[in-house]
PDB file of C-alpha atoms in Angstrom:
ATOM      1  CA  MET Z 140     121.924  89.754 167.197  1.00 78.00           C
ATOM      2  CA  SER Z 141     124.472  87.127 168.774  1.00 91.00           C
ATOM      3  CA  GLY Z 142     127.037  87.295 171.471  1.00 98.00           C
ATOM      4  CA  THR Z 143     128.697  85.093 173.946  1.00 98.00           C
ATOM      5  CA  VAL Z 144     126.774  83.269 176.723  1.00 98.00           C
ATOM      6  CA  LEU Z 145     127.837  81.437 179.807  1.00 99.00           C
ATOM      7  CA  ILE Z 146     125.392  78.972 181.133  1.00 99.00           C
ATOM      8  CA  THR Z 147     125.624  76.742 184.227  1.00 98.00           C
ATOM      9  CA  GLY Z 148     123.804  73.266 184.681  1.00 98.00           C
ATOM     10  CA  CYS Z 149     123.708  72.478 180.989  1.00 98.00           C
ATOM     11  CA  ASN Z 150     123.685  68.584 181.127  1.00 97.00           C
ATOM     12  CA  ARG Z 151     119.796  68.491 180.764  1.00 95.00           C
ATOM     13  CA  GLY Z 152     116.561  70.363 180.977  1.00 95.00           C
ATOM     14  CA  LEU Z 153     116.602  74.214 180.742  1.00 97.00           C
ATOM     15  CA  GLY Z 154     120.293  74.598 180.547  1.00 98.00           C
ATOM     16  CA  LEU Z 155     120.635  72.128 177.799  1.00 98.00           C
ATOM     17  CA  GLU Z 156     117.909  73.825 175.807  1.00 98.00           C
ATOM     18  CA  PHE Z 157     119.347  77.390 176.460  1.00 98.00           C
ATOM     19  CA  ALA Z 158     122.803  76.082 175.050  1.00 98.00           C
ATOM     20  CA  TYR Z 159     120.925  74.610 172.084  1.00 98.00           C
ATOM     21  CA  GLN Z 160     118.858  77.687 171.214  1.00 98.00           C
ATOM     22  CA  TYR Z 161     121.857  80.050 171.348  1.00 98.00           C
ATOM     23  CA  ALA Z 162     124.101  77.832 169.573  1.00 98.00           C
ATOM     24  CA  ARG Z 163     121.513  77.446 166.639  1.00 98.00           C
ATOM     25  CA  ASP Z 164     121.214  81.295 166.673  1.00 98.00           C
ATOM     26  CA  GLY Z 165     125.112  81.499 166.162  1.00 98.00           C
ATOM     27  CA  TRP Z 166     126.054  82.513 169.552  1.00 98.00           C
ATOM     28  CA  GLN Z 167     129.442  81.460 171.196  1.00 98.00           C
ATOM     29  CA  VAL Z 168     128.090  79.063 174.165  1.00 98.00           C
ATOM     30  CA  HIS Z 169     130.049  78.222 177.052  1.00 98.00           C
ATOM     31  CA  ALA Z 170     128.129  75.259 178.495  1.00 98.00           C
ATOM     32  CA  CYS Z 171     129.025  74.001 181.932  1.00 98.00           C
ATOM     33  CA  ALA Z 172     128.178  70.668 183.650  1.00 98.00           C
ATOM     34  CA  ARG Z 173     129.366  68.997 186.744  1.00 97.00           C
ATOM     35  CA  ASP Z 174     129.933  65.767 184.879  1.00 97.00           C
ATOM     36  CA  LEU Z 175     130.569  65.897 181.080  1.00 97.00           C
ATOM     37  CA  VAL Z 176     131.367  62.179 180.837  1.00 96.00           C
ATOM     38  CA  HIS Z 177     127.831  61.259 181.428  1.00 95.00           C
ATOM     39  CA  ALA Z 178     126.375  64.401 179.598  1.00 97.00           C
ATOM     40  CA  GLU Z 179     125.670  62.696 176.534  1.00 97.00           C
ATOM     41  CA  ASP Z 180     123.112  65.081 175.104  1.00 97.00           C
ATOM     42  CA  LEU Z 181     125.522  68.012 175.816  1.00 98.00           C
ATOM     43  CA  GLN Z 182     128.285  66.226 174.035  1.00 98.00           C
ATOM     44  CA  ALA Z 183     126.150  65.735 170.983  1.00 98.00           C
ATOM     45  CA  LEU Z 184     125.343  69.340 171.054  1.00 98.00           C
ATOM     46  CA  GLU Z 185     129.140  70.157 170.723  1.00 98.00           C
ATOM     47  CA  ALA Z 186     129.453  67.739 167.895  1.00 98.00           C
ATOM     48  CA  ARG Z 187     126.704  69.377 166.096  1.00 98.00           C
ATOM     49  CA  PHE Z 188     127.981  72.905 166.629  1.00 98.00           C
ATOM     50  CA  PRO Z 189     131.904  72.385 167.176  1.00 98.00           C
ATOM     51  CA  ASP Z 190     132.802  76.069 166.432  1.00 98.00           C
ATOM     52  CA  LEU Z 191     130.121  77.559 168.685  1.00 98.00           C
ATOM     53  CA  VAL Z 192     129.709  75.192 171.644  1.00 98.00           C
ATOM     54  CA  HIS Z 193     132.454  74.882 174.268  1.00 98.00           C
ATOM     55  CA  LEU Z 194     131.988  72.488 177.199  1.00 98.00           C
ATOM     56  CA  HIS Z 195     133.472  73.049 180.686  1.00 98.00           C
ATOM     57  CA  THR Z 196     133.552  70.770 183.711  1.00 98.00           C
ATOM     58  CA  LEU Z 197     132.216  73.036 186.663  1.00 98.00           C
ATOM     59  CA  ASP Z 198     130.541  72.234 189.956  1.00 98.00           C
ATOM     60  CA  VAL Z 199     129.274  75.783 190.876  1.00 98.00           C
ATOM     61  CA  ASN Z 200     129.815  74.822 194.688  1.00 98.00           C
ATOM     62  CA  LYS Z 201     133.674  74.615 194.209  1.00 98.00           C
ATOM     63  CA  ASP Z 202     135.197  77.976 194.142  1.00 98.00           C
ATOM     64  CA  GLY Z 203     138.509  76.379 192.608  1.00 98.00           C
ATOM     65  CA  GLN Z 204     136.491  75.232 189.486  1.00 98.00           C
ATOM     66  CA  ILE Z 205     135.012  78.661 189.050  1.00 98.00           C
ATOM     67  CA  LYS Z 206     138.457  80.253 189.307  1.00 98.00           C
ATOM     68  CA  ALA Z 207     139.849  77.527 186.826  1.00 98.00           C
ATOM     69  CA  LEU Z 208     137.063  78.459 184.326  1.00 98.00           C
ATOM     70  CA  ASP Z 209     137.848  82.067 184.565  1.00 98.00           C
ATOM     71  CA  ARG Z 210     141.468  81.201 183.622  1.00 98.00           C
ATOM     72  CA  VAL Z 211     140.384  79.090 180.629  1.00 97.00           C
ATOM     73  CA  LEU Z 212     138.366  81.858 179.190  1.00 98.00           C
ATOM     74  CA  GLY Z 213     141.209  84.148 178.933  1.00 97.00           C
ATOM     75  CA  ASP Z 214     140.384  87.539 177.606  1.00 96.00           C
ATOM     76  CA  GLU Z 215     136.831  86.779 176.465  1.00 97.00           C
ATOM     77  CA  THR Z 216     133.825  88.933 177.342  1.00 98.00           C
ATOM     78  CA  ILE Z 217     130.610  87.189 178.442  1.00 98.00           C
ATOM     79  CA  ASP Z 218     127.335  89.132 177.056  1.00 98.00           C
ATOM     80  CA  LEU Z 219     124.956  87.078 178.943  1.00 98.00           C
ATOM     81  CA  LEU Z 220     125.566  84.953 182.334  1.00 99.00           C
ATOM     82  CA  ILE Z 221     122.818  82.377 183.010  1.00 99.00           C
ATOM     83  CA  ASN Z 222     122.969  81.088 186.606  1.00 98.00           C
ATOM     84  CA  ASN Z 223     120.877  78.092 185.816  1.00 98.00           C
ATOM     85  CA  ALA Z 224     122.271  75.284 187.823  1.00 98.00           C
ATOM     86  CA  GLY Z 225     120.018  74.312 190.722  1.00 97.00           C
ATOM     87  CA  TYR Z 226     119.057  71.638 193.201  1.00 97.00           C
ATOM     88  CA  TYR Z 227     115.580  70.939 194.777  1.00 96.00           C
ATOM     89  CA  GLY Z 228     116.740  68.612 197.705  1.00 96.00           C
ATOM     90  CA  PRO Z 229     114.642  65.841 199.035  1.00 95.00           C
ATOM     91  CA  LYS Z 230     111.013  66.081 198.131  1.00 91.00           C
ATOM     92  CA  GLY Z 231     108.077  65.893 200.594  1.00 90.00           C
ATOM     93  CA  VAL Z 232     110.027  67.338 203.459  1.00 94.00           C
ATOM     94  CA  CYS Z 233     107.352  68.575 206.011  1.00 94.00           C
ATOM     95  CA  PHE Z 234     107.864  70.510 209.313  1.00 97.00           C
ATOM     96  CA  GLY Z 235     109.416  68.210 211.768  1.00 97.00           C
ATOM     97  CA  LYS Z 236     111.611  66.484 209.279  1.00 96.00           C
ATOM     98  CA  VAL Z 237     113.939  69.325 208.235  1.00 97.00           C
ATOM     99  CA  GLU Z 238     117.582  68.457 208.514  1.00 98.00           C
ATOM    100  CA  ARG Z 239     120.245  71.179 208.673  1.00 98.00           C
ATOM    101  CA  GLU Z 240     122.901  69.679 206.282  1.00 98.00           C
ATOM    102  CA  LEU Z 241     120.305  68.945 203.604  1.00 98.00           C
ATOM    103  CA  TRP Z 242     118.831  72.555 203.860  1.00 98.00           C
ATOM    104  CA  ARG Z 243     122.507  73.867 203.670  1.00 98.00           C
ATOM    105  CA  GLN Z 244     123.173  71.886 200.378  1.00 98.00           C
ATOM    106  CA  VAL Z 245     120.163  73.328 198.698  1.00 98.00           C
ATOM    107  CA  LEU Z 246     121.114  76.884 199.956  1.00 98.00           C
ATOM    108  CA  GLU Z 247     124.763  76.409 198.659  1.00 98.00           C
ATOM    109  CA  THR Z 248     123.640  75.681 195.287  1.00 98.00           C
ATOM    110  CA  ASN Z 249     120.774  77.808 194.787  1.00 98.00           C
ATOM    111  CA  THR Z 250     121.718  80.984 196.491  1.00 98.00           C
ATOM    112  CA  LEU Z 251     125.435  81.163 197.341  1.00 98.00           C
ATOM    113  CA  SER Z 252     126.801  79.729 194.271  1.00 98.00           C
ATOM    114  CA  PRO Z 253     125.014  81.877 191.737  1.00 98.00           C
ATOM    115  CA  LEU Z 254     126.411  85.056 193.594  1.00 98.00           C
ATOM    116  CA  MET Z 255     129.915  83.619 193.530  1.00 98.00           C
ATOM    117  CA  MET Z 256     129.742  82.928 189.927  1.00 98.00           C
ATOM    118  CA  THR Z 257     128.604  86.650 189.305  1.00 98.00           C
ATOM    119  CA  GLN Z 258     131.435  87.792 191.413  1.00 98.00           C
ATOM    120  CA  ALA Z 259     133.886  85.810 189.377  1.00 98.00           C
ATOM    121  CA  PHE Z 260     132.635  86.827 186.017  1.00 98.00           C
ATOM    122  CA  TYR Z 261     131.388  90.257 186.753  1.00 97.00           C
ATOM    123  CA  PRO Z 262     134.426  91.801 184.800  1.00 98.00           C
ATOM    124  CA  ARG Z 263     133.682  90.077 181.733  1.00 98.00           C
ATOM    125  CA  VAL Z 264     130.149  90.965 181.665  1.00 98.00           C
ATOM    126  CA  ALA Z 265     131.010  94.559 182.504  1.00 98.00           C
ATOM    127  CA  THR Z 266     133.049  94.948 179.409  1.00 98.00           C
ATOM    128  CA  SER Z 267     130.583  93.155 177.263  1.00 98.00           C
ATOM    129  CA  ARG Z 268     127.895  94.529 174.739  1.00 97.00           C
ATOM    130  CA  LEU Z 269     124.783  93.086 176.280  1.00 97.00           C
ATOM    131  CA  LYS Z 270     125.901  93.247 179.993  1.00 98.00           C
ATOM    132  CA  THR Z 271     123.204  90.885 181.463  1.00 98.00           C
ATOM    133  CA  VAL Z 272     123.022  88.387 184.254  1.00 98.00           C
ATOM    134  CA  VAL Z 273     120.143  86.012 184.682  1.00 98.00           C
ATOM    135  CA  PHE Z 274     119.283  84.133 187.710  1.00 98.00           C
ATOM    136  CA  MET Z 275     116.867  81.144 187.410  1.00 98.00           C
ATOM    137  CA  SER Z 276     114.539  81.684 190.375  1.00 98.00           C
ATOM    138  CA  SER Z 277     111.137  80.088 190.851  1.00 97.00           C
ATOM    139  CA  LYS Z 278     107.656  81.197 191.753  1.00 96.00           C
ATOM    140  CA  VAL Z 279     107.592  79.028 194.911  1.00 96.00           C
ATOM    141  CA  GLY Z 280     110.159  81.633 196.284  1.00 98.00           C
ATOM    142  CA  SER Z 281     107.459  84.379 196.334  1.00 98.00           C
ATOM    143  CA  ILE Z 282     106.405  84.873 199.865  1.00 98.00           C
ATOM    144  CA  SER Z 283     103.097  86.367 198.823  1.00 97.00           C
ATOM    145  CA  ASP Z 284     102.277  83.563 196.591  1.00 96.00           C
ATOM    146  CA  ASN Z 285     102.904  80.708 199.291  1.00 96.00           C
ATOM    147  CA  GLN Z 286      99.412  79.236 200.038  1.00 94.00           C
ATOM    148  CA  SER Z 287     100.309  75.639 200.720  1.00 95.00           C
ATOM    149  CA  GLY Z 288     103.407  75.874 203.231  1.00 96.00           C
ATOM    150  CA  GLY Z 289     106.299  73.225 203.097  1.00 96.00           C
ATOM    151  CA  GLY Z 290     108.994  73.185 200.832  1.00 96.00           C
ATOM    152  CA  TYR Z 291     111.510  74.780 203.310  1.00 97.00           C
ATOM    153  CA  TYR Z 292     114.531  74.045 201.424  1.00 98.00           C
ATOM    154  CA  TYR Z 293     113.840  75.095 197.897  1.00 97.00           C
ATOM    155  CA  ARG Z 294     111.439  77.861 198.768  1.00 97.00           C
ATOM    156  CA  SER Z 295     113.787  79.581 201.133  1.00 98.00           C
ATOM    157  CA  SER Z 296     116.789  79.096 198.667  1.00 98.00           C
ATOM    158  CA  LYS Z 297     114.848  81.026 196.112  1.00 98.00           C
ATOM    159  CA  THR Z 298     113.587  83.705 198.177  1.00 98.00           C
ATOM    160  CA  ALA Z 299     117.048  84.310 199.277  1.00 98.00           C
ATOM    161  CA  LEU Z 300     118.251  84.387 195.715  1.00 98.00           C
ATOM    162  CA  ASN Z 301     115.697  86.917 194.858  1.00 98.00           C
ATOM    163  CA  GLN Z 302     117.085  89.280 197.585  1.00 98.00           C
ATOM    164  CA  VAL Z 303     120.531  88.695 196.061  1.00 98.00           C
ATOM    165  CA  VAL Z 304     119.242  89.563 192.670  1.00 98.00           C
ATOM    166  CA  LYS Z 305     117.672  92.837 194.006  1.00 98.00           C
ATOM    167  CA  SER Z 306     120.903  93.943 195.766  1.00 98.00           C
ATOM    168  CA  LEU Z 307     123.046  93.164 192.675  1.00 98.00           C
ATOM    169  CA  ALA Z 308     120.833  95.107 190.450  1.00 98.00           C
ATOM    170  CA  ILE Z 309     121.565  98.214 192.877  1.00 98.00           C
ATOM    171  CA  ASP Z 310     125.155  97.534 193.132  1.00 98.00           C
ATOM    172  CA  LEU Z 311     125.897  96.764 189.556  1.00 98.00           C
ATOM    173  CA  SER Z 312     123.731  99.599 188.092  1.00 97.00           C
ATOM    174  CA  GLY Z 313     126.549 101.936 187.741  1.00 97.00           C
ATOM    175  CA  ALA Z 314     128.171  99.674 185.380  1.00 97.00           C
ATOM    176  CA  GLY Z 315     125.132  99.433 183.211  1.00 98.00           C
ATOM    177  CA  ILE Z 316     124.626  95.785 183.953  1.00 98.00           C
ATOM    178  CA  LYS Z 317     120.993  94.273 183.981  1.00 98.00           C
ATOM    179  CA  VAL Z 318     120.196  91.577 186.479  1.00 98.00           C
ATOM    180  CA  VAL Z 319     117.084  89.671 186.620  1.00 98.00           C
ATOM    181  CA  ALA Z 320     115.425  86.806 188.348  1.00 98.00           C
ATOM    182  CA  LEU Z 321     113.264  84.625 186.172  1.00 98.00           C
ATOM    183  CA  HIS Z 322     110.542  81.974 186.977  1.00 97.00           C
ATOM    184  CA  PRO Z 323     110.666  79.369 184.001  1.00 97.00           C
ATOM    185  CA  GLY Z 324     107.238  78.147 184.512  1.00 93.00           C
ATOM    186  CA  TRP Z 325     106.027  74.695 185.165  1.00 89.00           C
ATOM    187  CA  VAL Z 326     108.347  73.031 182.885  1.00 91.00           C
ATOM    188  CA  GLN Z 327     108.535  69.466 181.675  1.00 86.00           C
ATOM    189  CA  THR Z 328     111.987  68.653 183.135  1.00 81.00           C
ATOM    190  CA  ASP Z 329     113.246  66.255 185.835  1.00 73.00           C
ATOM    191  CA  MET Z 330     112.353  68.654 188.364  1.00 72.00           C
ATOM    192  CA  GLY Z 331     108.973  69.783 187.019  1.00 71.00           C
ATOM    193  CA  GLY Z 332     107.969  66.545 185.991  1.00 74.00           C
ATOM    194  CA  GLU Z 333     106.104  65.059 182.999  1.00 75.00           C
ATOM    195  CA  ASN Z 334     102.824  66.674 184.065  1.00 76.00           C
ATOM    196  CA  ALA Z 335     104.210  70.090 183.677  1.00 78.00           C
ATOM    197  CA  LEU Z 336     102.415  72.567 181.523  1.00 83.00           C
ATOM    198  CA  ILE Z 337     105.188  73.504 179.076  1.00 91.00           C
ATOM    199  CA  THR Z 338     107.970  72.240 177.362  1.00 94.00           C
ATOM    200  CA  PRO Z 339     111.723  73.406 177.754  1.00 95.00           C
ATOM    201  CA  GLU Z 340     111.671  74.587 174.326  1.00 95.00           C
ATOM    202  CA  GLN Z 341     108.610  76.891 174.985  1.00 96.00           C
ATOM    203  CA  SER Z 342     110.091  78.065 178.371  1.00 97.00           C
ATOM    204  CA  VAL Z 343     113.563  79.099 176.961  1.00 98.00           C
ATOM    205  CA  SER Z 344     112.071  80.507 173.764  1.00 98.00           C
ATOM    206  CA  ALA Z 345     109.889  82.818 175.949  1.00 98.00           C
ATOM    207  CA  MET Z 346     112.632  83.773 178.263  1.00 98.00           C
ATOM    208  CA  ARG Z 347     115.137  84.449 175.372  1.00 98.00           C
ATOM    209  CA  GLN Z 348     112.484  86.836 173.844  1.00 98.00           C
ATOM    210  CA  LEU Z 349     112.254  88.545 177.138  1.00 98.00           C
ATOM    211  CA  LEU Z 350     115.949  89.019 177.661  1.00 98.00           C
ATOM    212  CA  GLN Z 351     116.297  90.468 174.254  1.00 96.00           C
ATOM    213  CA  GLY Z 352     114.101  93.275 175.216  1.00 95.00           C
ATOM    214  CA  LEU Z 353     115.277  93.615 178.898  1.00 97.00           C
ATOM    215  CA  THR Z 354     115.961  97.274 179.993  1.00 96.00           C
ATOM    216  CA  LEU Z 355     117.932  98.708 182.858  1.00 96.00           C
ATOM    217  CA  GLU Z 356     114.638  99.854 184.175  1.00 97.00           C
ATOM    218  CA  GLN Z 357     113.624  96.254 184.651  1.00 97.00           C
ATOM    219  CA  SER Z 358     116.777  95.268 186.434  1.00 98.00           C
ATOM    220  CA  GLY Z 359     116.288  93.810 189.757  1.00 98.00           C
ATOM    221  CA  ALA Z 360     112.865  92.537 188.721  1.00 98.00           C
ATOM    222  CA  PHE Z 361     111.423  88.996 189.525  1.00 98.00           C
ATOM    223  CA  LEU Z 362     109.564  88.197 186.191  1.00 98.00           C
ATOM    224  CA  ASN Z 363     107.696  85.271 184.830  1.00 97.00           C
ATOM    225  CA  TYR Z 364     108.983  83.731 181.777  1.00 97.00           C
ATOM    226  CA  GLU Z 365     106.510  85.575 179.630  1.00 95.00           C
ATOM    227  CA  GLY Z 366     107.573  88.913 181.283  1.00 96.00           C
ATOM    228  CA  THR Z 367     105.018  89.665 183.852  1.00 97.00           C
ATOM    229  CA  VAL Z 368     106.085  90.587 187.342  1.00 98.00           C
ATOM    230  CA  ILE Z 369     105.768  88.312 190.223  1.00 98.00           C
ATOM    231  CA  ASP Z 370     105.158  89.631 193.774  1.00 97.00           C
ATOM    232  CA  TRP Z 371     107.853  89.061 196.001  1.00 96.00           C
TER     233      TRP Z 371
END
Protein backbone atom coordinates (compact mmCIF):
# COMPACT_ATOMS: atom_id res chain seq x y z
CA MET A 1 0.00 0.00 0.00
CA SER A 2 1.41 3.38 -0.99
CA GLY A 3 0.28 6.96 -0.59
CA THR A 4 1.56 10.49 -0.13
CA VAL A 5 3.60 11.52 2.90
CA LEU A 6 4.77 14.95 4.06
CA ILE A 7 7.73 14.87 6.47
CA THR A 8 9.44 17.75 8.28
CA GLY A 9 13.09 17.77 9.36
CA CYS A 10 14.39 15.47 6.62
CA ASN A 11 17.97 16.68 6.33
CA ARG A 12 19.26 13.88 8.57
CA GLY A 13 18.37 11.24 11.15
CA LEU A 14 14.83 9.93 11.44
CA GLY A 15 13.38 12.35 8.90
CA LEU A 16 15.86 11.28 6.23
CA GLU A 17 15.24 7.62 7.01
CA PHE A 18 11.46 8.07 6.84
CA ALA A 19 11.85 9.75 3.44
CA TYR A 20 14.09 6.96 2.15
CA GLN A 21 11.92 4.08 3.31
CA TYR A 22 8.68 5.54 1.99
CA ALA A 23 10.26 6.41 -1.37
CA ARG A 24 11.78 2.95 -1.61
CA ASP A 25 8.30 1.50 -1.18
CA GLY A 26 6.76 3.65 -3.89
CA TRP A 27 5.22 6.53 -1.93
CA GLN A 28 5.12 10.12 -3.10
CA VAL A 29 7.38 11.83 -0.55
CA HIS A 30 7.35 15.55 0.21
CA ALA A 31 10.54 15.95 2.22
CA CYS A 32 11.11 19.25 4.01
CA ALA A 33 14.26 20.79 5.47
CA ARG A 34 15.31 24.27 6.57
CA ASP A 35 18.44 24.31 4.41
CA LEU A 36 18.33 22.21 1.25
CA VAL A 37 21.62 23.59 -0.02
CA HIS A 38 23.60 21.72 2.63
CA ALA A 39 21.27 18.70 2.84
CA GLU A 40 23.49 16.56 0.64
CA ASP A 41 22.05 13.20 1.69
CA LEU A 42 18.56 14.45 1.00
CA GLN A 43 19.60 15.74 -2.41
CA ALA A 44 21.08 12.31 -3.16
CA LEU A 45 17.78 10.72 -2.21
CA GLU A 46 15.93 12.97 -4.64
CA ALA A 47 18.40 12.03 -7.38
CA ARG A 48 17.84 8.34 -6.64
CA PHE A 49 14.03 8.63 -6.69
CA PRO A 50 13.37 11.65 -8.95
CA ASP A 51 9.74 10.74 -9.61
CA LEU A 52 8.90 10.12 -5.96
CA VAL A 53 10.91 12.50 -3.77
CA HIS A 54 10.02 16.20 -3.83
CA LEU A 55 12.17 18.56 -1.76
CA HIS A 56 10.83 21.68 -0.07
CA THR A 57 12.58 24.39 1.91
CA LEU A 58 10.68 24.73 5.17
CA ASP A 59 11.44 26.28 8.52
CA VAL A 60 8.50 25.04 10.58
CA ASN A 61 8.77 28.11 12.83
CA LYS A 62 7.91 30.45 9.96
CA ASP A 63 4.21 30.60 9.14
CA GLY A 64 4.93 32.26 5.80
CA GLN A 65 6.93 29.24 4.67
CA ILE A 66 4.19 26.86 5.84
CA LYS A 67 1.63 28.79 3.79
CA ALA A 68 3.96 28.86 0.79
CA LEU A 69 4.37 25.08 0.91
CA ASP A 70 0.60 24.68 1.09
CA ARG A 71 0.27 26.72 -2.10
CA VAL A 72 2.98 24.71 -3.88
CA LEU A 73 1.16 21.43 -3.18
CA GLY A 74 -1.82 22.52 -5.24
CA ASP A 75 -4.71 20.07 -4.88
CA GLU A 76 -2.62 17.14 -3.58
CA THR A 77 -3.92 15.17 -0.61
CA ILE A 78 -1.64 14.04 2.24
CA ASP A 79 -2.24 10.51 3.54
CA LEU A 80 0.39 10.80 6.24
CA LEU A 81 1.77 13.94 7.89
CA ILE A 82 4.88 13.30 9.99
CA ASN A 83 5.80 16.19 12.29
CA ASN A 84 9.39 15.14 12.82
CA ALA A 85 11.36 18.40 12.99
CA GLY A 86 12.64 19.00 16.50
CA TYR A 87 15.17 20.91 18.57
CA TYR A 88 16.75 19.71 21.82
CA GLY A 89 18.28 23.03 22.77
CA PRO A 90 21.39 23.44 24.93
CA LYS A 91 22.31 20.25 26.77
CA GLY A 92 23.21 19.99 30.44
CA VAL A 93 21.07 22.95 31.53
CA CYS A 94 20.41 22.58 35.25
CA PHE A 95 18.11 24.46 37.62
CA GLY A 96 19.43 27.96 38.14
CA LYS A 97 20.72 28.17 34.56
CA VAL A 98 17.40 28.15 32.70
CA GLU A 99 17.05 31.02 30.21
CA ARG A 100 13.68 32.22 29.01
CA GLU A 101 14.59 32.81 25.35
CA LEU A 102 16.32 29.46 24.91
CA TRP A 103 13.34 27.70 26.45
CA ARG A 104 11.00 29.60 24.15
CA GLN A 105 12.96 28.45 21.09
CA VAL A 106 12.59 24.79 22.04
CA LEU A 107 8.88 25.16 22.75
CA GLU A 108 8.42 26.99 19.45
CA THR A 109 9.90 24.17 17.40
CA ASN A 110 8.70 21.14 19.35
CA THR A 111 5.22 22.19 20.47
CA LEU A 112 3.82 25.19 18.63
CA SER A 113 5.06 24.43 15.12
CA PRO A 114 3.72 20.86 14.86
CA LEU A 115 0.25 22.14 15.70
CA MET A 116 0.57 24.98 13.18
CA MET A 117 1.65 22.46 10.54
CA THR A 118 -1.36 20.30 11.32
CA GLN A 119 -3.73 23.25 11.15
CA ALA A 120 -2.34 24.21 7.74
CA PHE A 121 -2.44 20.75 6.16
CA TYR A 122 -5.49 19.34 7.93
CA PRO A 123 -7.77 19.74 4.86
CA ARG A 124 -5.36 17.65 2.78
CA VAL A 125 -5.22 14.92 5.41
CA ALA A 126 -9.01 14.93 5.91
CA THR A 127 -9.63 14.20 2.23
CA SER A 128 -6.96 11.50 1.96
CA ARG A 129 -7.29 7.73 2.17
CA LEU A 130 -5.14 7.03 5.26
CA LYS A 131 -5.89 10.18 7.29
CA THR A 132 -2.96 9.94 9.72
CA VAL A 133 -0.95 12.60 11.57
CA VAL A 134 2.19 11.62 13.48
CA PHE A 135 4.00 13.68 16.11
CA MET A 136 7.53 12.65 17.07
CA SER A 137 7.50 12.87 20.84
CA SER A 138 9.89 11.41 23.40
CA LYS A 139 9.71 9.27 26.49
CA VAL A 140 11.45 12.07 28.39
CA GLY A 141 8.17 13.94 28.05
CA SER A 142 6.49 11.37 30.29
CA ILE A 143 5.89 12.88 33.71
CA SER A 144 5.61 9.53 35.45
CA ASP A 145 8.86 8.33 33.86
CA ASN A 146 10.89 11.32 35.04
CA GLN A 147 13.22 9.96 37.71
CA SER A 148 16.29 12.11 37.07
CA GLY A 149 15.03 15.71 36.85
CA GLY A 150 16.61 18.37 34.65
CA GLY A 151 16.05 18.61 30.93
CA TYR A 152 13.61 21.48 31.47
CA TYR A 153 13.51 22.70 27.89
CA TYR A 154 13.11 19.44 25.99
CA ARG A 155 11.08 17.57 28.60
CA SER A 156 8.47 20.30 28.91
CA SER A 157 8.20 20.76 25.14
CA LYS A 158 7.39 17.09 24.62
CA THR A 159 5.00 16.92 27.58
CA ALA A 160 3.11 19.87 26.11
CA LEU A 161 3.19 18.23 22.67
CA ASN A 162 1.55 15.13 24.11
CA GLN A 163 -1.32 17.26 25.40
CA VAL A 164 -1.67 18.80 21.94
CA VAL A 165 -1.91 15.31 20.44
CA LYS A 166 -4.59 14.26 22.93
CA SER A 167 -6.73 17.30 22.16
CA LEU A 168 -6.26 16.93 18.42
CA ALA A 169 -7.34 13.29 18.56
CA ILE A 170 -10.63 14.43 20.09
CA ASP A 171 -11.11 17.45 17.84
CA LEU A 172 -10.36 15.56 14.60
CA SER A 173 -12.15 12.31 15.42
CA GLY A 174 -15.25 13.42 13.53
CA ALA A 175 -13.20 13.57 10.33
CA GLY A 176 -11.82 10.08 10.94
CA ILE A 177 -8.26 11.34 11.36
CA LYS A 178 -5.86 9.28 13.45
CA VAL A 179 -3.41 11.29 15.56
CA VAL A 180 -0.57 9.72 17.53
CA ALA A 181 2.52 10.68 19.54
CA LEU A 182 5.46 8.33 18.99
CA HIS A 183 8.62 7.74 20.99
CA PRO A 184 11.20 6.60 18.41
CA GLY A 185 13.41 4.87 20.97
CA TRP A 186 16.98 5.76 21.84
CA VAL A 187 18.28 6.16 18.29
CA GLN A 188 21.78 6.64 16.89
CA THR A 189 21.24 10.16 15.56
CA ASP A 190 22.94 13.50 16.25
CA MET A 191 20.52 13.94 19.15
CA GLY A 192 20.68 10.37 20.46
CA GLY A 193 24.43 9.95 20.13
CA GLU A 194 26.54 7.04 18.94
CA ASN A 195 25.92 5.00 22.11
CA ALA A 196 22.18 4.80 21.46
CA LEU A 197 20.55 1.36 21.32
CA ILE A 198 19.01 1.26 17.84
CA THR A 199 19.68 2.59 14.35
CA PRO A 200 17.41 4.99 12.45
CA GLU A 201 16.57 2.11 10.11
CA GLN A 202 15.37 -0.06 13.00
CA SER A 203 13.37 2.74 14.58
CA VAL A 204 11.67 3.90 11.40
CA SER A 205 10.92 0.36 10.22
CA ALA A 206 9.17 -0.39 13.52
CA MET A 207 7.23 2.89 13.51
CA ARG A 208 6.09 2.33 9.93
CA GLN A 209 4.80 -1.10 10.83
CA LEU A 210 2.94 0.40 13.79
CA LEU A 211 1.41 3.13 11.61
CA GLN A 212 0.32 0.64 9.00
CA GLY A 213 -1.97 -1.01 11.56
CA LEU A 214 -2.95 2.10 13.52
CA THR A 215 -6.65 2.27 14.39
CA LEU A 216 -8.97 5.11 15.35
CA GLU A 217 -9.19 3.57 18.82
CA GLN A 218 -5.46 4.26 19.24
CA SER A 219 -5.80 7.90 18.21
CA GLY A 220 -4.52 10.21 20.91
CA ALA A 221 -2.17 7.59 22.38
CA PHE A 222 1.46 8.01 23.38
CA LEU A 223 3.23 4.95 21.96
CA ASN A 224 6.70 3.48 21.98
CA TYR A 225 8.13 2.75 18.54
CA GLU A 226 7.26 -0.91 19.02
CA GLY A 227 3.64 -0.11 19.80
CA THR A 228 3.46 -0.33 23.60
CA VAL A 229 1.66 2.43 25.47
CA ILE A 230 3.82 4.91 27.44
CA ASP A 231 2.39 6.42 30.63
CA TRP A 232 1.75 10.14 30.47
